[in-house]
Short mmCIF file of C-alpha atoms in Angstrom, two decimals:
data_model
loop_
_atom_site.label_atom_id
_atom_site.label_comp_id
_atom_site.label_asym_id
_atom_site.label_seq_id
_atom_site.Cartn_x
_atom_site.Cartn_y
_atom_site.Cartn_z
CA UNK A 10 -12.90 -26.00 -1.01
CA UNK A 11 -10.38 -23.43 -0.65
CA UNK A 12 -8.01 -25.74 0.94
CA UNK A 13 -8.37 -28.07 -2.12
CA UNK A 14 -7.53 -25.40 -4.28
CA UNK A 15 -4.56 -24.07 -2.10
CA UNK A 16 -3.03 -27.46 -2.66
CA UNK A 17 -3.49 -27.77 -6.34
CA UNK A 18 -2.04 -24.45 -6.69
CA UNK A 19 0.95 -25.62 -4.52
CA UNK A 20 1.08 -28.70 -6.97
CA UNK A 21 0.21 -27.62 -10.13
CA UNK A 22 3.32 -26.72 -12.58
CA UNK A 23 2.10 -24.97 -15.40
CA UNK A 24 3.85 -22.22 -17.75
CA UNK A 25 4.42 -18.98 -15.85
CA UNK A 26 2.28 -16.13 -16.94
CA UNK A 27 3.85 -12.69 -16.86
CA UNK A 28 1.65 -9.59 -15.88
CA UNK A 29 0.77 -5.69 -15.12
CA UNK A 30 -1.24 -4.67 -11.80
CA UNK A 31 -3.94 -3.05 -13.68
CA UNK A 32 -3.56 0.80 -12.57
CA UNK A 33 -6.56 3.67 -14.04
CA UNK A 34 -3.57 5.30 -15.92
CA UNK A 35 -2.26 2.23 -17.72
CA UNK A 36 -6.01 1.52 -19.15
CA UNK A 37 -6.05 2.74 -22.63
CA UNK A 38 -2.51 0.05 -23.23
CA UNK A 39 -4.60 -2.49 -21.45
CA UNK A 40 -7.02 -2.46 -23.81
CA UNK A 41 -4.90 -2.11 -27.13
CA UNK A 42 -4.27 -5.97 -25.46
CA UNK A 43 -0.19 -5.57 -25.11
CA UNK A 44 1.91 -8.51 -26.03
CA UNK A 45 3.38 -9.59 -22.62
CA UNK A 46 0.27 -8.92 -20.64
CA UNK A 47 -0.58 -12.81 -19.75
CA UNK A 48 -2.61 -11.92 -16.84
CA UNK A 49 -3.46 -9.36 -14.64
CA UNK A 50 -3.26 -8.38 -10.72
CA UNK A 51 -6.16 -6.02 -9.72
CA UNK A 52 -6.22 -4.08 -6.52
CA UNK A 53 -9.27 -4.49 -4.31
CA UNK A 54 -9.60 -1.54 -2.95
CA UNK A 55 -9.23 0.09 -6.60
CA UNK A 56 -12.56 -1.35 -7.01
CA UNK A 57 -14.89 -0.85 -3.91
CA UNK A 58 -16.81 2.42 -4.58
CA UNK A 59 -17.47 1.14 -8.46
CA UNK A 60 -15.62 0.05 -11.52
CA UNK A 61 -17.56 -3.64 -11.48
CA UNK A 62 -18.30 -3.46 -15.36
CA UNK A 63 -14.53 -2.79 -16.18
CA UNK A 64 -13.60 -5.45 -13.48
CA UNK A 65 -16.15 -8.05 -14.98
CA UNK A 66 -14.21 -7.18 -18.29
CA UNK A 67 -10.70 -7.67 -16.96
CA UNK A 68 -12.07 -11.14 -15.99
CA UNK A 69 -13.60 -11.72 -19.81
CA UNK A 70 -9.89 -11.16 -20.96
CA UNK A 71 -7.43 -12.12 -18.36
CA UNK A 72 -6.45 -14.48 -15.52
CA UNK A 73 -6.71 -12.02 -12.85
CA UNK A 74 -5.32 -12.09 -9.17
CA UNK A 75 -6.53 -10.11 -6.41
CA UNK A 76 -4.47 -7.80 -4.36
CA UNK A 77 -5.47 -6.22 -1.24
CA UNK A 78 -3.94 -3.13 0.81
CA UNK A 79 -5.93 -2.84 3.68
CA UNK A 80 -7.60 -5.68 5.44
CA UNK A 81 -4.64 -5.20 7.96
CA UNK A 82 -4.02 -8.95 9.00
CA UNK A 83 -1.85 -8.24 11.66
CA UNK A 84 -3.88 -6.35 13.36
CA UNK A 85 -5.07 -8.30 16.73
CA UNK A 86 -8.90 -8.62 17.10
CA UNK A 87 -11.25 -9.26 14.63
CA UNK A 88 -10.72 -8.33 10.97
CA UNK A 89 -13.07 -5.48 9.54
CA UNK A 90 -16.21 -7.27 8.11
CA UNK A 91 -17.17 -4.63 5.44
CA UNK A 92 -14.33 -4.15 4.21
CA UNK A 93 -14.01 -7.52 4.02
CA UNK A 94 -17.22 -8.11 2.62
CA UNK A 95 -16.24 -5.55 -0.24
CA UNK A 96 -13.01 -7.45 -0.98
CA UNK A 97 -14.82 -10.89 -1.63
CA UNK A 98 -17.32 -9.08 -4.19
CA UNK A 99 -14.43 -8.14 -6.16
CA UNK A 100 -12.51 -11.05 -5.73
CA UNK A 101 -15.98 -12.58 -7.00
CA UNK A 102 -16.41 -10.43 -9.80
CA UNK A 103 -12.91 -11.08 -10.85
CA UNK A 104 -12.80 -14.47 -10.46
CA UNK A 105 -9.67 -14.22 -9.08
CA UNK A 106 -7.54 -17.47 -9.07
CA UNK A 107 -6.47 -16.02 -6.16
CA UNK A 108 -6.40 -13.20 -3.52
CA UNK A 109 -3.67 -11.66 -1.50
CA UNK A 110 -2.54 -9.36 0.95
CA UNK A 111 0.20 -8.41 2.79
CA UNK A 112 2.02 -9.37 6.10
CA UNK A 113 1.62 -6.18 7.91
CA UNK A 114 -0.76 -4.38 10.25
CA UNK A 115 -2.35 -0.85 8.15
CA UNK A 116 -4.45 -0.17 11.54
CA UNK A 117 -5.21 0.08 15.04
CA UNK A 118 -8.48 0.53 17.02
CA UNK A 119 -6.74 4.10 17.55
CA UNK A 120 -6.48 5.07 14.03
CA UNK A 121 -5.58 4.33 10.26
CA UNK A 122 -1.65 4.48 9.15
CA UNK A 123 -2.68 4.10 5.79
CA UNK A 124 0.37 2.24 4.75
CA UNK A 125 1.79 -0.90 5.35
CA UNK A 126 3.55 -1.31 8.46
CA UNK A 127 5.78 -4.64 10.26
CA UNK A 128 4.31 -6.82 12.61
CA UNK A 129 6.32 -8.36 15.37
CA UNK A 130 7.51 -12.25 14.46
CA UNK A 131 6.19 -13.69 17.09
CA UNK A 132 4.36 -17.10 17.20
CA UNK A 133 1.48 -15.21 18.74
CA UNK A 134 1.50 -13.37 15.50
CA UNK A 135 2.20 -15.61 12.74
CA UNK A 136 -1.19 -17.60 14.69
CA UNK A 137 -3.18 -14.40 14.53
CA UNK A 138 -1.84 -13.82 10.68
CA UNK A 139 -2.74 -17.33 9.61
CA UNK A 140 -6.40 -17.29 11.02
CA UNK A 141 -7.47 -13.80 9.63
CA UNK A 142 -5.39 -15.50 6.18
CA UNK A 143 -7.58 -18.82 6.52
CA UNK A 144 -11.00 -16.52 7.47
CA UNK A 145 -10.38 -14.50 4.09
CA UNK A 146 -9.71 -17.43 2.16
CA UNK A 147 -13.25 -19.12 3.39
CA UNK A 148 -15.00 -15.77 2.71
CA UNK A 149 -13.68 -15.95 -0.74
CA UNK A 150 -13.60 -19.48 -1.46
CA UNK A 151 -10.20 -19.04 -2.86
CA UNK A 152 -6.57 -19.63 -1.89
CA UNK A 153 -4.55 -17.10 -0.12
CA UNK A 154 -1.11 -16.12 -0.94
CA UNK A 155 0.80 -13.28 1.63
CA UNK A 156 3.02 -10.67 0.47
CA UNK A 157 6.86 -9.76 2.10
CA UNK A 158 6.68 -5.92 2.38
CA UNK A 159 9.65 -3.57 3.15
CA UNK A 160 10.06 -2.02 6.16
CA UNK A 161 12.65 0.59 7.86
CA UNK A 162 12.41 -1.29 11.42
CA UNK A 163 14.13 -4.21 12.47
CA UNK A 164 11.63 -5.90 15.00
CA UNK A 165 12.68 -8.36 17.71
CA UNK A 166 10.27 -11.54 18.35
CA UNK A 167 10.59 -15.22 18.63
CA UNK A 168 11.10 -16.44 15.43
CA UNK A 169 13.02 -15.25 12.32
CA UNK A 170 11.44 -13.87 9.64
CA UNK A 171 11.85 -16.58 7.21
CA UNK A 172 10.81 -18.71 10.10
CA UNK A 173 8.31 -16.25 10.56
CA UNK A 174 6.44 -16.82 6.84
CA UNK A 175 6.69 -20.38 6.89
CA UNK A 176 5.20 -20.37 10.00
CA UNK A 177 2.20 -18.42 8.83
CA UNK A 178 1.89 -20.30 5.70
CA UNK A 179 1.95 -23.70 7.85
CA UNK A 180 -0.84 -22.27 10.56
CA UNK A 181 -2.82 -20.55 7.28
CA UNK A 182 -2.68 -23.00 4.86
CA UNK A 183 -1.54 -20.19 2.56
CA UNK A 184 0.99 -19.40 0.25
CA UNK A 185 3.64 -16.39 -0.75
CA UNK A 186 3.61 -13.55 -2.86
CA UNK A 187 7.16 -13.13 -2.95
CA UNK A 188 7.79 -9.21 -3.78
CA UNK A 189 10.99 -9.54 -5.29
CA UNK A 190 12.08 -5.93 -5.26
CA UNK A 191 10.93 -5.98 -1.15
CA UNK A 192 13.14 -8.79 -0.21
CA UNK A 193 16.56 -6.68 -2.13
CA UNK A 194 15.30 -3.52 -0.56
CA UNK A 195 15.13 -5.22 2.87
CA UNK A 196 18.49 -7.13 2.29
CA UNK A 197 20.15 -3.95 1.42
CA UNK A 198 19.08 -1.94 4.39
CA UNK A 199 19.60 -5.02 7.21
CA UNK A 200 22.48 -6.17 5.54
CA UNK A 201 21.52 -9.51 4.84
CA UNK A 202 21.83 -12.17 2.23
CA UNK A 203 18.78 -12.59 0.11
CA UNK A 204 19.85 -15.82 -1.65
CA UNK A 205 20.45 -16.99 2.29
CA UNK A 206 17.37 -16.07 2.91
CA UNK A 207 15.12 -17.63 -0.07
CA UNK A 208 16.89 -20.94 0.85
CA UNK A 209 15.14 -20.84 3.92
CA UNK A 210 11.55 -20.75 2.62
CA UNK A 211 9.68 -23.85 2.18
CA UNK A 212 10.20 -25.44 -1.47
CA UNK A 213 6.75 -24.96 -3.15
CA UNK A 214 5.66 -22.10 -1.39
CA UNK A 215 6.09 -19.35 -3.29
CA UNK A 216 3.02 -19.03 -5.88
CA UNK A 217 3.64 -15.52 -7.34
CA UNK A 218 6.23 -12.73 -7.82
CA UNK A 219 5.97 -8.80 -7.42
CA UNK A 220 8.95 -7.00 -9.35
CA UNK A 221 9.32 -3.25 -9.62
CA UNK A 222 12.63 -1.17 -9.59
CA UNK A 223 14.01 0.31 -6.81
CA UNK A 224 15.40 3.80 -5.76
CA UNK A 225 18.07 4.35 -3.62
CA UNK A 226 18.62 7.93 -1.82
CA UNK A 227 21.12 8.35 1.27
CA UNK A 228 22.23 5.14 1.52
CA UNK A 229 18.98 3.68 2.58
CA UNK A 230 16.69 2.04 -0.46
CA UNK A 231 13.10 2.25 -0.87
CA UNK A 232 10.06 0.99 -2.82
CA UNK A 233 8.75 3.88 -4.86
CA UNK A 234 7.21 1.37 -7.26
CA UNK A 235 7.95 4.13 -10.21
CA UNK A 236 11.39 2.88 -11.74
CA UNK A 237 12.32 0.09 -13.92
CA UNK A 238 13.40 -3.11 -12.85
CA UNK A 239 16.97 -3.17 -12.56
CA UNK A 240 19.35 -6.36 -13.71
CA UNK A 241 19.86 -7.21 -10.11
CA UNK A 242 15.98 -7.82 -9.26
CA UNK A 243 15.83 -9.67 -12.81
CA UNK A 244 18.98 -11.86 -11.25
CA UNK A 245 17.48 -12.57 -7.86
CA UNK A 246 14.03 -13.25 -9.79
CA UNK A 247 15.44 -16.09 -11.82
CA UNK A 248 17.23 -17.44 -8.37
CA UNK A 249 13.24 -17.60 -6.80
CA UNK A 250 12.49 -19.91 -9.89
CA UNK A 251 14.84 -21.69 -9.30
CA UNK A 252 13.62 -22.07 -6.14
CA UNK A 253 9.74 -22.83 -6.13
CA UNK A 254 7.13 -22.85 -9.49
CA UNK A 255 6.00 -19.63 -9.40
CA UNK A 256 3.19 -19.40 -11.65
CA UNK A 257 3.38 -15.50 -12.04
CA UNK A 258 4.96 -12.66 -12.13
CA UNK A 259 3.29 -9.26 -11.82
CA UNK A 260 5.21 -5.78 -12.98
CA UNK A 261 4.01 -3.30 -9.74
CA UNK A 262 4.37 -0.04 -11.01
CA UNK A 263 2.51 2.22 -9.82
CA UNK A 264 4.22 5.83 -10.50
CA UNK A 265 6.40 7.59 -13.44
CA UNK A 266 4.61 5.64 -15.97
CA UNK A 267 7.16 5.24 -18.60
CA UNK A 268 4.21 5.08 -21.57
CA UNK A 269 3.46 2.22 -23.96
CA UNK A 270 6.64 1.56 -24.95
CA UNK A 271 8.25 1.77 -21.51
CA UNK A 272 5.75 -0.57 -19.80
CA UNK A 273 6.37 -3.15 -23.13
CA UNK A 274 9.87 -3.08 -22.30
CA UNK A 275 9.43 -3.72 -18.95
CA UNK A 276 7.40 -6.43 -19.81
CA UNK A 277 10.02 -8.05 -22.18
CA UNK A 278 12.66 -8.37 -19.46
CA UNK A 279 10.07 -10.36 -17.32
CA UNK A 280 9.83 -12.33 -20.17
CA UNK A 281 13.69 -13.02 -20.20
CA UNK A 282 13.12 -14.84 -16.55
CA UNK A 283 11.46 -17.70 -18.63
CA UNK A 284 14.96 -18.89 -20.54
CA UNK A 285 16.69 -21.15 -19.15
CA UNK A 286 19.12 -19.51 -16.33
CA UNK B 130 -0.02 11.11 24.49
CA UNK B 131 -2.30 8.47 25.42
CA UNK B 132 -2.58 7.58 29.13
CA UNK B 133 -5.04 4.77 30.43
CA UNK B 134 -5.17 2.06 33.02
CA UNK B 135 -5.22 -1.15 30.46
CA UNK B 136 -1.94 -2.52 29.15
CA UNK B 137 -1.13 -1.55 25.15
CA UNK B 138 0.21 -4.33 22.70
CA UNK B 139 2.94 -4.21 21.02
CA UNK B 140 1.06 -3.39 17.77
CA UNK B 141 -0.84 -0.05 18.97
CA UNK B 142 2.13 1.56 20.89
CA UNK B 143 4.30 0.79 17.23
CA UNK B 144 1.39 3.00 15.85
CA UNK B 145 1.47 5.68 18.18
CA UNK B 146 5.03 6.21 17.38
CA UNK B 147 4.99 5.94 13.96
CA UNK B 148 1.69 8.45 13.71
CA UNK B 149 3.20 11.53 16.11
CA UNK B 150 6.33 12.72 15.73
CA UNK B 151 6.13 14.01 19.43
CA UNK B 152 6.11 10.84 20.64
CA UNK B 153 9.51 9.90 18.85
CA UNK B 154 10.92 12.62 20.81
CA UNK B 155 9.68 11.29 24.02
CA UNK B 156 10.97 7.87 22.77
CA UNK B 157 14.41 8.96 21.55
CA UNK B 158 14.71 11.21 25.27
CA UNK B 159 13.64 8.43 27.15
CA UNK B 160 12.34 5.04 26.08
CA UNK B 161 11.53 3.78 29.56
CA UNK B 162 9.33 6.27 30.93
CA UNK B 163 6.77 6.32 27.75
CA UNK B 164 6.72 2.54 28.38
CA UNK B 165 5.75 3.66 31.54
CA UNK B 166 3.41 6.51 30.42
CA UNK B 167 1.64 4.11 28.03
CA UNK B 168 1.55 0.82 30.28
CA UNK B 169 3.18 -1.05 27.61
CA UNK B 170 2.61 -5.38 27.77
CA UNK B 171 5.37 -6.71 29.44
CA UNK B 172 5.94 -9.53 27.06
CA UNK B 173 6.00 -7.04 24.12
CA UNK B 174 8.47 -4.38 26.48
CA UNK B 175 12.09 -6.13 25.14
CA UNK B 176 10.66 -5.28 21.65
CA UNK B 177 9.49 -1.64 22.52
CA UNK B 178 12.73 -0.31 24.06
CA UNK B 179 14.80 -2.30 21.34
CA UNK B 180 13.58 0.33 18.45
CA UNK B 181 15.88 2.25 16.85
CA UNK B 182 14.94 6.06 16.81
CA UNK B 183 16.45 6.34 13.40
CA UNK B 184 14.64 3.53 12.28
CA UNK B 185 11.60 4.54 13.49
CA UNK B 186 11.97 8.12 11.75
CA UNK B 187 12.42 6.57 8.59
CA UNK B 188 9.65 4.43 8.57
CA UNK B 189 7.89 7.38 9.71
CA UNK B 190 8.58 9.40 6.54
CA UNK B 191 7.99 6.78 4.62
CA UNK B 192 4.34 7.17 5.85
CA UNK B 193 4.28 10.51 5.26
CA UNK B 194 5.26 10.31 1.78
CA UNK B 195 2.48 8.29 1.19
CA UNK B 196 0.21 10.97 2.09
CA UNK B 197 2.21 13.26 0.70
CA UNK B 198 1.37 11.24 -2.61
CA UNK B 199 -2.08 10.91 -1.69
CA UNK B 200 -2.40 14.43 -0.83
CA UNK B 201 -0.76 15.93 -4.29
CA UNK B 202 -3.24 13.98 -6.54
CA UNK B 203 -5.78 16.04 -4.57
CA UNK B 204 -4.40 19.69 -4.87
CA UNK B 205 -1.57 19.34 -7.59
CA UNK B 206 -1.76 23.34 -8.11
CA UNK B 207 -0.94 23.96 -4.64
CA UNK B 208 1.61 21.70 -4.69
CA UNK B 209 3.59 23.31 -7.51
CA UNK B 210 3.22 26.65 -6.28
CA UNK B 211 4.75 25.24 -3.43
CA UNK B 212 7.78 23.67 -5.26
CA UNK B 213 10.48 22.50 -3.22
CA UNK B 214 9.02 23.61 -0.21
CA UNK B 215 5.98 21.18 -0.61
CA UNK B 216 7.64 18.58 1.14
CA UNK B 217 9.03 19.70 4.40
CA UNK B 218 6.29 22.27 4.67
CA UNK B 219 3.93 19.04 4.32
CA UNK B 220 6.49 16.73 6.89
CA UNK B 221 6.36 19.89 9.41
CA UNK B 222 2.16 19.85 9.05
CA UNK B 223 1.89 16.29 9.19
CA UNK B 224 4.32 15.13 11.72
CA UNK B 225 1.89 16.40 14.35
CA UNK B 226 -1.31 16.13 13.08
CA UNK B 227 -3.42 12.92 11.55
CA UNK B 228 -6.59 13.38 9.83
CA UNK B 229 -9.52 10.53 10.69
CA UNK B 230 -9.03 8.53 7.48
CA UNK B 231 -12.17 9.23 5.45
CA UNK B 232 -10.42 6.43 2.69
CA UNK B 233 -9.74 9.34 -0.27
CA UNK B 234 -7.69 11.28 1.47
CA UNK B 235 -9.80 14.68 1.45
CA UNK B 236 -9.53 15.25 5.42
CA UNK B 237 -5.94 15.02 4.86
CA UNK B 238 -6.02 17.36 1.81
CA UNK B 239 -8.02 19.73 3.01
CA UNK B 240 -6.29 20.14 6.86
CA UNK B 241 -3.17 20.55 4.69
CA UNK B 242 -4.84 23.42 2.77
CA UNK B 243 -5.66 25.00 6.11
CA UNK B 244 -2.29 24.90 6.95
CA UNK B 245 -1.40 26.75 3.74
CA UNK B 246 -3.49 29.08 4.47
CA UNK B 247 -2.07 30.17 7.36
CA UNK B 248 1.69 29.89 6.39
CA UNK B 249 2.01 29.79 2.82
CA UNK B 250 -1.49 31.75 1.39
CA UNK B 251 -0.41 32.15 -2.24
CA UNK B 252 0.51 29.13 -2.97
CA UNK B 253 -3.17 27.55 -1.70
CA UNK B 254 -4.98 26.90 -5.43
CA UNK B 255 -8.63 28.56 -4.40
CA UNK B 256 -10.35 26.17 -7.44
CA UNK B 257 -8.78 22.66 -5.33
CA UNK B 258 -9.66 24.30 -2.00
CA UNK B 259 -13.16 25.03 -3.43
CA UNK B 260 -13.25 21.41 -4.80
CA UNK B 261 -12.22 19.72 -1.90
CA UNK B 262 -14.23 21.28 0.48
CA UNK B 263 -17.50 20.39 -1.84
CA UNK B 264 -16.35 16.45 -1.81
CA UNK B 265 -15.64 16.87 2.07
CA UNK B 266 -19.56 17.86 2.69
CA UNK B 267 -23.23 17.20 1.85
CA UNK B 268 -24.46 19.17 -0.31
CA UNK B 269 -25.23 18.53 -4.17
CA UNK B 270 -24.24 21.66 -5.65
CA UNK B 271 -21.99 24.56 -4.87
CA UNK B 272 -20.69 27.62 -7.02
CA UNK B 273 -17.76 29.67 -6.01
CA UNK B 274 -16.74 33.23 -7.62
CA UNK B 275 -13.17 33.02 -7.74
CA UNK B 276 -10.72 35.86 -8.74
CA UNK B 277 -7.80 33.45 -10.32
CA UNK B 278 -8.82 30.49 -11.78
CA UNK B 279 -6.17 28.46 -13.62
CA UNK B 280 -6.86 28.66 -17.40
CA UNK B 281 -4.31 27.33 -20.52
CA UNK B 282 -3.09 31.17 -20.57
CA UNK B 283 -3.29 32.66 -17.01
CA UNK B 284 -5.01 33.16 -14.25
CA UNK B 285 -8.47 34.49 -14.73
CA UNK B 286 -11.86 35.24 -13.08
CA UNK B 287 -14.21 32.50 -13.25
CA UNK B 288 -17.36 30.65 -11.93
CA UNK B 289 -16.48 27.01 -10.47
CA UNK B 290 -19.73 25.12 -10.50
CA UNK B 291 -19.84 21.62 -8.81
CA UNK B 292 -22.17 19.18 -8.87
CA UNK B 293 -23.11 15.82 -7.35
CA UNK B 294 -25.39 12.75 -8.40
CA UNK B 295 -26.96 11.02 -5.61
CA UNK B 296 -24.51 8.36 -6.80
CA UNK B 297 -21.90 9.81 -5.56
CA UNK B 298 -20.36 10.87 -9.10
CA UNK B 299 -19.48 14.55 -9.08
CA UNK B 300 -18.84 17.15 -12.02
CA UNK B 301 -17.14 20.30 -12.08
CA UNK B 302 -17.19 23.34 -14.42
CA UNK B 303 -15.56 26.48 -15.11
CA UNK B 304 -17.35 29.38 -17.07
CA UNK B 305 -14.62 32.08 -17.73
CA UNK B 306 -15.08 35.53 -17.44
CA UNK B 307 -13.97 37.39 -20.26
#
């Protein structure tokens, strides 16, 4: 079933939506139902220890994807099953169009880094990637799209990492969450192209976006996820639609709230990436 | 540092490095030997030595911001009393020492306060410590006497009550002396 859906979502062209990941301290403008605000990305873990009336509310009132932080895919051996049990409830009580997570190990059998970290780009990898992907889209009976996250190291494997993400999305059956801001932040540090780079990922891949400004401190940028999106991100945005139909785009902040206003005009300069380029 | 007979992927020794900043300094002194110490795979050994200590610090810190972050939503008094120092007194407690993740952050919070403690005793908020210790444990109900609560005004005397559901939900109040 998933797999049917996957490829309808791969297909399907329909009018991109534009959209917050729901955060506690952004609730009270959620509900005043902000102009802009076309759907919604909800954290998983956000929702685990309780929150399933607001979440079954969310769902009443918006298209909502489902974002996870911790199922640790690239982890080798078995995923967690509770965890993963939890993350399927919510994805349920959401009914998510989708669910997500990142292309990254968060643990070890030694111990929790509690952030995301890189995983070697092997083919050894992007195999064990795509079946934990494939094993949380059958648990959810939904499609599976895999985020790009930043990262500090430069790891050495088999395979590029563009390579690297098609191959998982091949293996998995899965699609991308491109994050935007990660793939400037990573171009900046490595010294790379990033319009190089999106032109070699597979047409029709990439399902949704993640945008959130930058900051930038001793020559070296990072992902604080608390500034707003600067022209350049907007830029490289409208290059990735030109690129695949991505049918969303989700505002990640998730510090420095800039209040109602702030968030609003955040919102409106997503909105720009729907004129014509 | 870790020591056994079995060969460690790729994935786990990245962990170890990035979790103890000791380890770092065996890597950046001599790569080859903690491969050795650790019993690295061979296939994942080109990868291993290839790191760049810099790189490596970085994405270290980065980590440690995180809990940094984690940690201030926790104990936001002691935080500000600690100011500018928060951060590399936090990097200095943290780079050696990684609390069993209990998901919230509290182990993390409250090994930090014990660090405070020691170094820094002022600037340690007794109401959070008192807080945090009651979320850490069992029990459904604690009270704590406390010579300098944070008020609107200024520090004053108080009783901190805190109480938990069997749900799991917990409340907190503050009856103000005078």
């Amino acid at each position: 079933m998933w797999r049917r859906r996957m490829r309808r979502l791969r297909r399907r062209v329909i009018p991109m939506m534009t959209g917050v990941g729901y955060r506690r301290e952004l609730g009270s403008w959620i509900a005043s139902r902000p102009a802009g605000v076309e759907c919604m990305e909800i954290t998983a873990e956000h929702f685990f220890a309780d929150g399933e009336p607001l979440l079954a509310e969310l769902a009443r009132d918006y298209p909502l994807f489902v974002h996870g932080l911790g199922l640790s895919l690239g982890t080798p051996g078995p995923l967690d099953a509770a965890r993963l049990e939890k993350f399927a409830r919510v994805a349920e009580i959401a009914q998510a169009r989708w669910v997500s997570e990142h292309i990254a190990f968060t643990r070890t059998p030694e111990g929790d880094l509690g952030h995301l970290n890189p995983v070697r780009p092997t083919r050894d990898r992007a195999a064990l990637i795509a079946a934990h992907a494939r094993e949380v889209a059958v648990r959810c009976g939904r499609p599976v799209i895999l985020e790009n996250i930043t990262s500090h190291l430069q790891l050495r494997g088999d395979l590029g990492e563009t390579d690297f993400l098609n191959t998982i999305c091949d293996l998995g059956d899965c699609g991308l969450l491109l994050d935007v801001t990660n793939l400037y932040i990573n171009s900046r540090n490595h010294g790379y192209d990033p319009s190089a780079w999106l032109g070699r990922i597979e047409r029709g891949r990439i399902v949704q976006l993640h945008i959130v400004g930058y900051t930038c401190n001793g020559g070296r940028w990072f992902d604080g996820h608390g500034e707003p999106v600067q022209p350049e991100l907007l830029d490289l945005a409208r290059e990735v639609l030109a690129h695949s139909p991505v049918q969303a785009v989700i505002l990640e902040r998730d510090d420095n709230f800039p209040g109602d206003a702030g968030m609003e005009s955040e919102l409106r300069k997503l909105a720009t990436l729907r004129a014509p380029c | 540092m870790l020591n056994t007979t079995a060969t460690v992927d790729f994935t786990t020794v990245l962990a170890r490095l990035l979790r103890d900043g000791a380890a770092r300094d065996a890597y950046r002194a001599n790569a080859t030997a903690l491969a050795e110490v650790w019993r690295v795979r061979e296939d994942d050994l080109d990868a291993f030595l290839a790191f760049d200590p810099g790189e490596l610090e970085t994405q270290a810190a980065v980590l440690l911001r995180k809990r940094l972050d984690q940690v201030a939503r926790l104990i936001p008094r002691t935080l500000a009393a600690l100011d500018e120092g928060a951060w590399p007194v936090f990097r200095d407690y943290a780079r050696a020492h990684w609390p069993d993740d209990d998901g919230a952050g509290y182990a993390d919070a409250c090994d930090f306060c014990m660090a405070i403690r020691q170094g820094r005793p002022a600037a340690l908020c007794m109401a959070e410590w008192n807080r945090l210790r009651f979320l850490r444990g069992p029990r459904l109900a604690a009270i704590h006497l406390t010579a300098a609560l944070p008020s609107p005004s200024r520090p004053r005397r108080a009783l901190q009550l805190l109480f938990r559901r069997r749900n799991g939900a917990w409340r907190e109040f503050l009856v103000y002396a005078g």
